[in-house]
Coordinates of C-alpha atoms and ligand atoms in Angstrom, one line a residue:
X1410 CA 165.7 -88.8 167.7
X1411 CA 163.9 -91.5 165.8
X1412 CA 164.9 -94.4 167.5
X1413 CA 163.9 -98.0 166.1
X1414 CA 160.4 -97.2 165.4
X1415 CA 159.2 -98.6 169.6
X1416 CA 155.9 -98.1 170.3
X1417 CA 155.1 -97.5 167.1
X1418 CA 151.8 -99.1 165.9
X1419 CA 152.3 -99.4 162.1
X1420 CA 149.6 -102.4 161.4
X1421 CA 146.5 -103.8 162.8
X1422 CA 146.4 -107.4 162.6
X1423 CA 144.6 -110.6 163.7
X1424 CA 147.1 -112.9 163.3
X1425 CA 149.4 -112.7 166.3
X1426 CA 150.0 -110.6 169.3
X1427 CA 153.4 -110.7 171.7
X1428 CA 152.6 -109.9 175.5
X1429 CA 155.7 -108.4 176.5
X1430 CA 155.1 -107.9 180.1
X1431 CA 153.4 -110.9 180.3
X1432 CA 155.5 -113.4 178.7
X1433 CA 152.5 -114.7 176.3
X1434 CA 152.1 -115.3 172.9
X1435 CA 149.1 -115.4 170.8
X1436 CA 148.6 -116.5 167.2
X1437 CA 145.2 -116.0 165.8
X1438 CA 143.4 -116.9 169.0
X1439 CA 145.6 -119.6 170.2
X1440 CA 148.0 -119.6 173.0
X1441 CA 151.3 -121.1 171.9
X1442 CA 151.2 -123.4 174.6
X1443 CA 147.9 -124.5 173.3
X1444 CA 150.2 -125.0 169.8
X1445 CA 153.7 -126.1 170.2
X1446 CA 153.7 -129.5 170.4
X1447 CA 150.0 -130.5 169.7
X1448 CA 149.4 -128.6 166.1
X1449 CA 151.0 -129.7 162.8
X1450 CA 152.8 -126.9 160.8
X1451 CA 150.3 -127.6 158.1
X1452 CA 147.4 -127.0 160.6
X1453 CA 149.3 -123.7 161.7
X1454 CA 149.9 -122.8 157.5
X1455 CA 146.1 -123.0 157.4
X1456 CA 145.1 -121.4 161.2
X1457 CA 147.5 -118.0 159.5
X1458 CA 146.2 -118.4 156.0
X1459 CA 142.3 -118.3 156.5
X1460 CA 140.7 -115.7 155.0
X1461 CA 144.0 -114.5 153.4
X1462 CA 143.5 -117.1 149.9
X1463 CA 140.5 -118.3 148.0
X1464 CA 140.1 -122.1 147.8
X1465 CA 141.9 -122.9 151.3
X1466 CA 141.7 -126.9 151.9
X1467 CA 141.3 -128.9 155.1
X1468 CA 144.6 -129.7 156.5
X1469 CA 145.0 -132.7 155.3
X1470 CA 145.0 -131.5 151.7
X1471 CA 146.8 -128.7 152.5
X1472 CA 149.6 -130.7 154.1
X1473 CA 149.0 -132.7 150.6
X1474 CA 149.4 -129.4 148.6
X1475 CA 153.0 -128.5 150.8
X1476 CA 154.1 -131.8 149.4
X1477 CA 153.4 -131.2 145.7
X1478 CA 155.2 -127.9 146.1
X1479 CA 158.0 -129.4 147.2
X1480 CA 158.1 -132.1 144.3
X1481 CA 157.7 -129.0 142.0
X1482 CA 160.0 -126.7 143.9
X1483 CA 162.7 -129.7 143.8
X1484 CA 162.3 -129.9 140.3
X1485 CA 162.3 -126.3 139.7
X1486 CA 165.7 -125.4 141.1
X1487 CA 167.7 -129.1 140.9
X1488 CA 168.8 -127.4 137.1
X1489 CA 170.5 -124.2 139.5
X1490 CA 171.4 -125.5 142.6
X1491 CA 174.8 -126.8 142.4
X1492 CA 175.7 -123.8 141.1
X1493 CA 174.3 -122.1 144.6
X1494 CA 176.4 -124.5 146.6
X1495 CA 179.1 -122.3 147.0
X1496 CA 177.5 -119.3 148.8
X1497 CA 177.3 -119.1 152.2
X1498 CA 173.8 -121.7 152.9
X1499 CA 171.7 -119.1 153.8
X1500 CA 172.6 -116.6 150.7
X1501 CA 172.1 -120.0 148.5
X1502 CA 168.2 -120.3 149.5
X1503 CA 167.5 -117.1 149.2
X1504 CA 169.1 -116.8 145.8
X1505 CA 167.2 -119.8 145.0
X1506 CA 163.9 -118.3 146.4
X1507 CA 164.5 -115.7 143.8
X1508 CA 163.8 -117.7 140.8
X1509 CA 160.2 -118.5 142.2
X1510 CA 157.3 -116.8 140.2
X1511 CA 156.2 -113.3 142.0
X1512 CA 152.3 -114.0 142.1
X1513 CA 150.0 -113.6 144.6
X1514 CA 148.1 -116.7 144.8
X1515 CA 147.9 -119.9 147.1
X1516 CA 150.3 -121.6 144.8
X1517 CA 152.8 -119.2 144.8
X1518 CA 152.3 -119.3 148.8
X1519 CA 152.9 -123.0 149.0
X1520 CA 155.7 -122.8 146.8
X1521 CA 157.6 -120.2 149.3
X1522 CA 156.7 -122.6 151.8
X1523 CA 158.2 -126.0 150.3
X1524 CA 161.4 -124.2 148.9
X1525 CA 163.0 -123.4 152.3
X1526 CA 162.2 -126.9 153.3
X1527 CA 163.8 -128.3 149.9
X1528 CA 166.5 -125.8 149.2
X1529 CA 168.3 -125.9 152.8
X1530 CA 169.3 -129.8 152.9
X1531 CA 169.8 -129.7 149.0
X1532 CA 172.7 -126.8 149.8
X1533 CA 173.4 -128.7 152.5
X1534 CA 174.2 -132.0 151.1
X1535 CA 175.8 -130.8 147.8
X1536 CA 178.4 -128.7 150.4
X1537 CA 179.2 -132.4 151.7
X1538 CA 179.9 -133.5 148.2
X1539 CA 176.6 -135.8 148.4
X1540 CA 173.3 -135.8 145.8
X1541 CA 170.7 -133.9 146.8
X1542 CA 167.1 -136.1 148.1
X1543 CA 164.3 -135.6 146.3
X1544 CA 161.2 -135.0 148.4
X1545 CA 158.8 -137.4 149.5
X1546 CA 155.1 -135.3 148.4
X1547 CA 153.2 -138.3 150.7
X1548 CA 155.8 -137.5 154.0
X1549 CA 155.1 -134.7 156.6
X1550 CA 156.4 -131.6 156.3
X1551 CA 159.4 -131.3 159.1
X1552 CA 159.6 -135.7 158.7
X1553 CA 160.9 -134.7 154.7
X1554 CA 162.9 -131.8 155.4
X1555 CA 165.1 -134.4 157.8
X1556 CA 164.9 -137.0 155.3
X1557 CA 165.9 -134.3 152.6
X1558 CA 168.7 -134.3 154.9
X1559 CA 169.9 -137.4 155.9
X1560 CA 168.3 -139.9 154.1
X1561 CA 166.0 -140.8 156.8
X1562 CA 163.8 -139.3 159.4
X1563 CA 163.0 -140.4 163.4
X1564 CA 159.1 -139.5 164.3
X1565 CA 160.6 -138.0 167.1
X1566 CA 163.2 -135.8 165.5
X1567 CA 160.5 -135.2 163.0
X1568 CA 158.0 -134.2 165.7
X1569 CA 160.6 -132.1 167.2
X1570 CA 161.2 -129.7 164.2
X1571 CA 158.0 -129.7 163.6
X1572 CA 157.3 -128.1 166.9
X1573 CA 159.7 -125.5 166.4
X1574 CA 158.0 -124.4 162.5
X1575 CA 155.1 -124.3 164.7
X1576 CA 157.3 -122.3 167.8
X1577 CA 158.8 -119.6 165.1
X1578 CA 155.2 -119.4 162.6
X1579 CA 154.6 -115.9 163.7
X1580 CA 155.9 -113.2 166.3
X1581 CA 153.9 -109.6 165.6
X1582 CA 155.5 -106.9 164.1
X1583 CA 158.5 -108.1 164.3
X1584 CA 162.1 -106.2 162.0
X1585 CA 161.9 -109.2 158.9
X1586 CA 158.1 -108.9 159.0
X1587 CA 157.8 -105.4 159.0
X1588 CA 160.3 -105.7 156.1
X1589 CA 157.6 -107.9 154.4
X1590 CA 154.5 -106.2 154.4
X1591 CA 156.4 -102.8 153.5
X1592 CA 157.3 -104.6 150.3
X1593 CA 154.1 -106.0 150.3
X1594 CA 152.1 -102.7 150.5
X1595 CA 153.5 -101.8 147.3
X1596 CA 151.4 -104.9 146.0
X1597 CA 154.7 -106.5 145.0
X1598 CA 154.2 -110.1 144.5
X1599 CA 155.1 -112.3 147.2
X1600 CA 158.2 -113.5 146.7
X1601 CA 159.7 -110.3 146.8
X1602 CA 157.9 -110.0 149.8
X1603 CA 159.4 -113.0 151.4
X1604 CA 162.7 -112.1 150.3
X1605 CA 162.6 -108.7 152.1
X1606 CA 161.9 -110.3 154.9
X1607 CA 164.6 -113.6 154.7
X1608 CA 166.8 -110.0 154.3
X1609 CA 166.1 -109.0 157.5
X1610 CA 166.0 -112.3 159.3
X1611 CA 169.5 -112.6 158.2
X1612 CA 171.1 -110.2 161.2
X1613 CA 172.6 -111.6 164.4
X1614 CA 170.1 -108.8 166.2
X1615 CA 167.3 -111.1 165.1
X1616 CA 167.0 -114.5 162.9
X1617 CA 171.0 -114.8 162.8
X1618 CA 171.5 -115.4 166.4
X1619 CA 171.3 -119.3 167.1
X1620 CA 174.3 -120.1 165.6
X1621 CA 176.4 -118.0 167.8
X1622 CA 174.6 -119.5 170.6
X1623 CA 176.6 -122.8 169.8
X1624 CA 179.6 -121.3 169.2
X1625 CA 179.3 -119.7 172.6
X1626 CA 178.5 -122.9 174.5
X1627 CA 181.6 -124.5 172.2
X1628 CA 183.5 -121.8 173.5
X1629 CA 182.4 -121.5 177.4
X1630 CA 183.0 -125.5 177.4
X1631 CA 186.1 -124.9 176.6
X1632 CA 186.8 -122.2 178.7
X1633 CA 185.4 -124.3 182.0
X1634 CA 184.2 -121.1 183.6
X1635 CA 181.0 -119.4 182.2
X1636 CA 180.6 -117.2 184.4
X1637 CA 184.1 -115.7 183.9
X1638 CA 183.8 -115.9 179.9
X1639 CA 180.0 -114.2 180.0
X1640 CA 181.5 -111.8 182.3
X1641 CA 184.5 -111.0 180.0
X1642 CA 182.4 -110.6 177.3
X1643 CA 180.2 -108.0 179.1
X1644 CA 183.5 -106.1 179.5
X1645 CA 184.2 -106.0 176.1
X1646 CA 181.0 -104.3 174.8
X1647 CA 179.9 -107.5 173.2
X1648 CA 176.1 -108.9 173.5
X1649 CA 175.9 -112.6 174.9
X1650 CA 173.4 -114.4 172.0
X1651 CA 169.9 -115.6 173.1
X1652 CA 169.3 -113.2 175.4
X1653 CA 167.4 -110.0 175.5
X1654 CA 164.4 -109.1 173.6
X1655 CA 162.7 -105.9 172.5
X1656 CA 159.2 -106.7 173.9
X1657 CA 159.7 -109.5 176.1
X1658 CA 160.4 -108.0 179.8
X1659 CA 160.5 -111.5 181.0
X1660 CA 161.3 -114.7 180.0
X1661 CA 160.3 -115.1 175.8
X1662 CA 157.4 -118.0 176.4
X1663 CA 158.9 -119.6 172.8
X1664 CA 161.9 -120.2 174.9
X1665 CA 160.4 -122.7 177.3
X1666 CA 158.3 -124.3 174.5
X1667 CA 161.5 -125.3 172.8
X1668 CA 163.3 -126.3 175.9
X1669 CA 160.3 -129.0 176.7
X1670 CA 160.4 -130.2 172.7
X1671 CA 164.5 -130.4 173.7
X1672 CA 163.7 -132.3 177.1
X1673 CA 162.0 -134.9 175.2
X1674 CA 164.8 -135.3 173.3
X1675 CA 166.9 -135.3 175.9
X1676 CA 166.8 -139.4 176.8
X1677 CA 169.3 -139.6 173.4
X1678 CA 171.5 -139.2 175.4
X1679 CA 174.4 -136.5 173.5
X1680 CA 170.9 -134.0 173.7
X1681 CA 170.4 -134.9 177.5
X1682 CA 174.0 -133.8 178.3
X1683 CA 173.9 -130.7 176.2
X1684 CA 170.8 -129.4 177.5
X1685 CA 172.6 -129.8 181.0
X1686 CA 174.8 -128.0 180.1
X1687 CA 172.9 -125.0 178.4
X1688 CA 171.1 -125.0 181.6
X1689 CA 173.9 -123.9 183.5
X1690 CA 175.0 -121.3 181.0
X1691 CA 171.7 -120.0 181.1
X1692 CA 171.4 -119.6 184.7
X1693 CA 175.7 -117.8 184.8
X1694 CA 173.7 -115.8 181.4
X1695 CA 171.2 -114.6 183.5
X1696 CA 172.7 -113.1 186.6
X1697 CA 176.2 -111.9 184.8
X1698 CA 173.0 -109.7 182.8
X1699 CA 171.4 -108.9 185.7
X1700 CA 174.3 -107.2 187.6
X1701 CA 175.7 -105.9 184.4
X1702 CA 172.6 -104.4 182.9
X1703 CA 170.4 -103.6 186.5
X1704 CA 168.2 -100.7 184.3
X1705 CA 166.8 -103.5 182.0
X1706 CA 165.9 -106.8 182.6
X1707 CA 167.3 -109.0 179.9
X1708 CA 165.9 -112.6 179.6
X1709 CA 166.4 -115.7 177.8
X1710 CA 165.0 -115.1 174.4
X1711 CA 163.9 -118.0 171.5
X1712 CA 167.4 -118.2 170.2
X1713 CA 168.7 -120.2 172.9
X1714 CA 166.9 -123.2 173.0
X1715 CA 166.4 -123.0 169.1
X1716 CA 170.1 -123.4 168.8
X1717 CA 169.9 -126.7 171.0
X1718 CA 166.6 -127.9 169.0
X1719 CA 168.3 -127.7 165.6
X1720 CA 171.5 -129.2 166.8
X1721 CA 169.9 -132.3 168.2
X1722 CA 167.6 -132.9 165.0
X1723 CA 170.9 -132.6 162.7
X1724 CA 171.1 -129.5 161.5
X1725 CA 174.7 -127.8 161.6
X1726 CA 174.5 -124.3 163.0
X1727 CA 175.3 -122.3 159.7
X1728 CA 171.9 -123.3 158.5
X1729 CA 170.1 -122.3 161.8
X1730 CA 168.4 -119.0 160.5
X1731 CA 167.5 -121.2 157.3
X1732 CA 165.3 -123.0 159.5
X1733 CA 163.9 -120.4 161.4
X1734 CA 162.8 -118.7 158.0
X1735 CA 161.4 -122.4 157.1
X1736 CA 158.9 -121.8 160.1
X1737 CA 158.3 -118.4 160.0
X1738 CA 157.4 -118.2 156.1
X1739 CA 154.0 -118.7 157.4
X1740 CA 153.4 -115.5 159.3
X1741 CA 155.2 -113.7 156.3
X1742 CA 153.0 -114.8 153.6
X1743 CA 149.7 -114.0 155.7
X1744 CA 151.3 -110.8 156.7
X1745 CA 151.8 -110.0 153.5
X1746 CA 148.0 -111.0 151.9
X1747 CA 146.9 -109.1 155.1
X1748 CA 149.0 -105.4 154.5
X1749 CA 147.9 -106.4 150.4
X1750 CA 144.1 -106.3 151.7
X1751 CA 144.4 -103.2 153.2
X1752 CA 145.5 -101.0 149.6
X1753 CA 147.7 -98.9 151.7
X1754 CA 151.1 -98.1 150.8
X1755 CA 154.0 -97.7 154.1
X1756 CA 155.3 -94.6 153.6
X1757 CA 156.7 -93.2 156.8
X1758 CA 158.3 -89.8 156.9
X1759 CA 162.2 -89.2 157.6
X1760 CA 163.2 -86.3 159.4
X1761 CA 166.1 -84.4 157.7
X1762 CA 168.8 -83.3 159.4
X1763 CA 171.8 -82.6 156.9
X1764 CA 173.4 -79.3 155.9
X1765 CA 171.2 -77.1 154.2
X1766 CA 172.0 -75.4 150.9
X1767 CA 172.5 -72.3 149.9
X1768 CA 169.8 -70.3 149.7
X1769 CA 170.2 -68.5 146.1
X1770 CA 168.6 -64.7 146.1
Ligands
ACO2946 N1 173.8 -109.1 176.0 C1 174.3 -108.0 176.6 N2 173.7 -106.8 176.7 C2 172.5 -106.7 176.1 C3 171.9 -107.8 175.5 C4 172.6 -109.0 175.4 N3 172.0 -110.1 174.8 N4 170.6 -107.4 175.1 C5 170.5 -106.1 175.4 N5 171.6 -105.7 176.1 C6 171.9 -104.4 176.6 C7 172.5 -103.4 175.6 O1 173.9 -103.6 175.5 C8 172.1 -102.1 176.2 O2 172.9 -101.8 177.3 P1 173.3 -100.3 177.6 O3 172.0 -99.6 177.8 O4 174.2 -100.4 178.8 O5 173.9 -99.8 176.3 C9 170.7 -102.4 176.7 O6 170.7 -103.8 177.0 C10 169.6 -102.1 175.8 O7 169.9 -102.6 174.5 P2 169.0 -102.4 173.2 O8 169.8 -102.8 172.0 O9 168.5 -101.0 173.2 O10 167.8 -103.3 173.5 P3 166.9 -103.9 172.5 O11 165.6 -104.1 173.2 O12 166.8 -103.2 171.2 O13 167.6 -105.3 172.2 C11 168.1 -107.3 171.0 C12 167.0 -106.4 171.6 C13 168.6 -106.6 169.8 C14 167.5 -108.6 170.6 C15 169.2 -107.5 172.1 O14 168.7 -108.0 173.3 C16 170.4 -108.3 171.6 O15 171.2 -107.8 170.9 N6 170.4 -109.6 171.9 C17 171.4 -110.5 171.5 C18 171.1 -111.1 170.1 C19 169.9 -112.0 170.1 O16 169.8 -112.9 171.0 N7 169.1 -111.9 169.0 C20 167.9 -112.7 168.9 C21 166.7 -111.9 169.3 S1 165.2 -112.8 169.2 C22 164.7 -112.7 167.6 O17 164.8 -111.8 166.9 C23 164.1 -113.9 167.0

């Protein structure tokens, strides 16, 4: 039975590879340990983009660029956004996405790029009855999403989300960017690339997880026995969020790149508690999992500490997978420039197994 495509090689690529056994991740020749928490996002943008646009600038003017898109973007949707207020937030970027011209360039890239980071906090704020911030083109990428936010922006908070764009940039073939490049291989422009792939994202079973993660801490607070919630939830057929990956064997190595951003974090001291407290879950997580599921060795994946990154940097947990499309936009749009490159259309086969008619004589 065709079974979710494992082992399937359906690209080449040189832009990132996951290490399942091995618990390492590489994005175009960089470790992310060598990344997260050293390289901008704007460094990363232009790390993924090389080769993939004409005219690519040095980082500084790229980061430059990032901010004129945002200005633009801003200015673009602030006629239509009110009106998107009222979906759910992540349905109200994407449908905000949508209006963004379908070209192929590195405009339309950096375009994709600021409207995540513009449209999230604008939803956000207007669902709190408050005026949407226009965007600073001079600030730093993650430093103007948080000040699109809340009005202002910590360097540290800033540096912290912008280790996590630079965490979540790009993970292989992964479902949402699978869902990209097929779009892209029908030389569809990128937009409709990107929203193929903010489609996939969506599902608890990949981008949609983090926000459960905090409702599960809420709830095993709460409770005041972890272990006995995890292990009730085992019992009841459900999956416990953050955990368990479809390469990753062992422990997903974005994981303990986000926990370290967290630890830094941690001396404020509401992050230092919570992260204290996610530890322990973690640890009941892992050995409920490991006596309930002996066949398959389920680990902590980057869902868990993303949920505890976002919350400490003031982002409510409905616009968690708004963020992690905000970081990963990057690998999309060079996924898609590099399936584009190839001319080859994805056209796999399905097998047919419904009745057959009739056969007439
Ligand atoms: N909790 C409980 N059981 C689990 C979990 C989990 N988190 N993950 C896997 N399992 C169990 C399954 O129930 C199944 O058990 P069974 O054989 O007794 O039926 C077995 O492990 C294999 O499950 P599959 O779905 O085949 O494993 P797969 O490798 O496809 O799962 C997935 C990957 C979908 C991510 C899964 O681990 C999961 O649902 N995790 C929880 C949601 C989550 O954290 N999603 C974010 C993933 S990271 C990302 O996409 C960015």
């Amino acid at each position: 039975m065709a079974n979710g495509l494992d082992d399937v090689v359906a690209a080449d690529t040189v832009l990132s590879d996951v290490d399942g056994a091995g618990g390492h991740l590489t994005i175009r020749g960089h470790s992310l340990m060598e990344l997260a928490g050293r390289w901008r996002y704007a460094q990363v943008v232009r790390l993924l983009f090389d080769g993939f646009f004409d005219d690519l600038p040095s980082d500084t003017e790229l980061e430059k660029a990032i901010g004129n898109a945002r200005v633009e973007v801003f200015d673009r949707v602030q006629p239509m956004v009110a009106q998107l207020a009222p979906l759910d937030i992540y349905s109200g970027m994407r449908a905000g996405m949508a209006v963004l011209p379908d070209g192929d360039g590195l405009a339309d890239a950096l375009r994709l790029i600021a409207a995540q980071a513009v449209l999230t906090p604008a939803l956000l704020r207007l669902g709190r009855g408050e005026t949407p911030v226009a965007p600073d083109e001079n600030a730093d990428h993650a430093g103007d999403m948080l000040r699109m936010l809340s009005g202002t922006a910590s360097p540290a908070l800033a540096k912290a989300l912008d280790s996590y764009l630079v965490t979540v940039c790009d993970h292989g073939l992964n479902a949402s960017t699978f869902a990209t490049r097929v779009v892209a291989s029908t030389q569809a422009g990128l937009t409709s690339a990107i929203l193929a792939g903010l489609g996939a994202l969506k599902g608890p079973l990949h981008g949609g997880a983090p926000g459960p993660v905090i409702e599960m801490l809420d709830a095993i607070e709460a409770s005041g026995d972890a272990t006995a919630w995890l292990r009730k939830e085992i019992a009841h057929g459900e999956r416990i969020m953050g955990f368990g990956h479809r390469i990753y064997r062992v422990r997903d190595p974005r994981a303990d790149a986000l926990k370290a951003v967290v630890r830094q974090l941690g001396s404020r001291s509401e992050t230092g508690s919570r992260l204290a407290f996610a530890e322990t879950v973690e640890q009941a997580a892992l050995e409920v999992l490991r006596i309930a599921k002996p066949q398959r060795s389920i680990q902590t994946n980057v869902e868990f500490y993303t949920a505890l990154l976002l919350e400490a940097v003031g982002f409510p947990k409905e616009a968690f997978s708004n963020v992690f499309a905000a970081g990963r936009v990057a690998g999309w749009i060079a996924h898609a420039r590099e399936q584009q490159a190839t001319g080859r259309l994805i056209r796999p086969q399905s097998r047919y197994v419904g009745p057959v008619p009739d056969l007439v004589a």
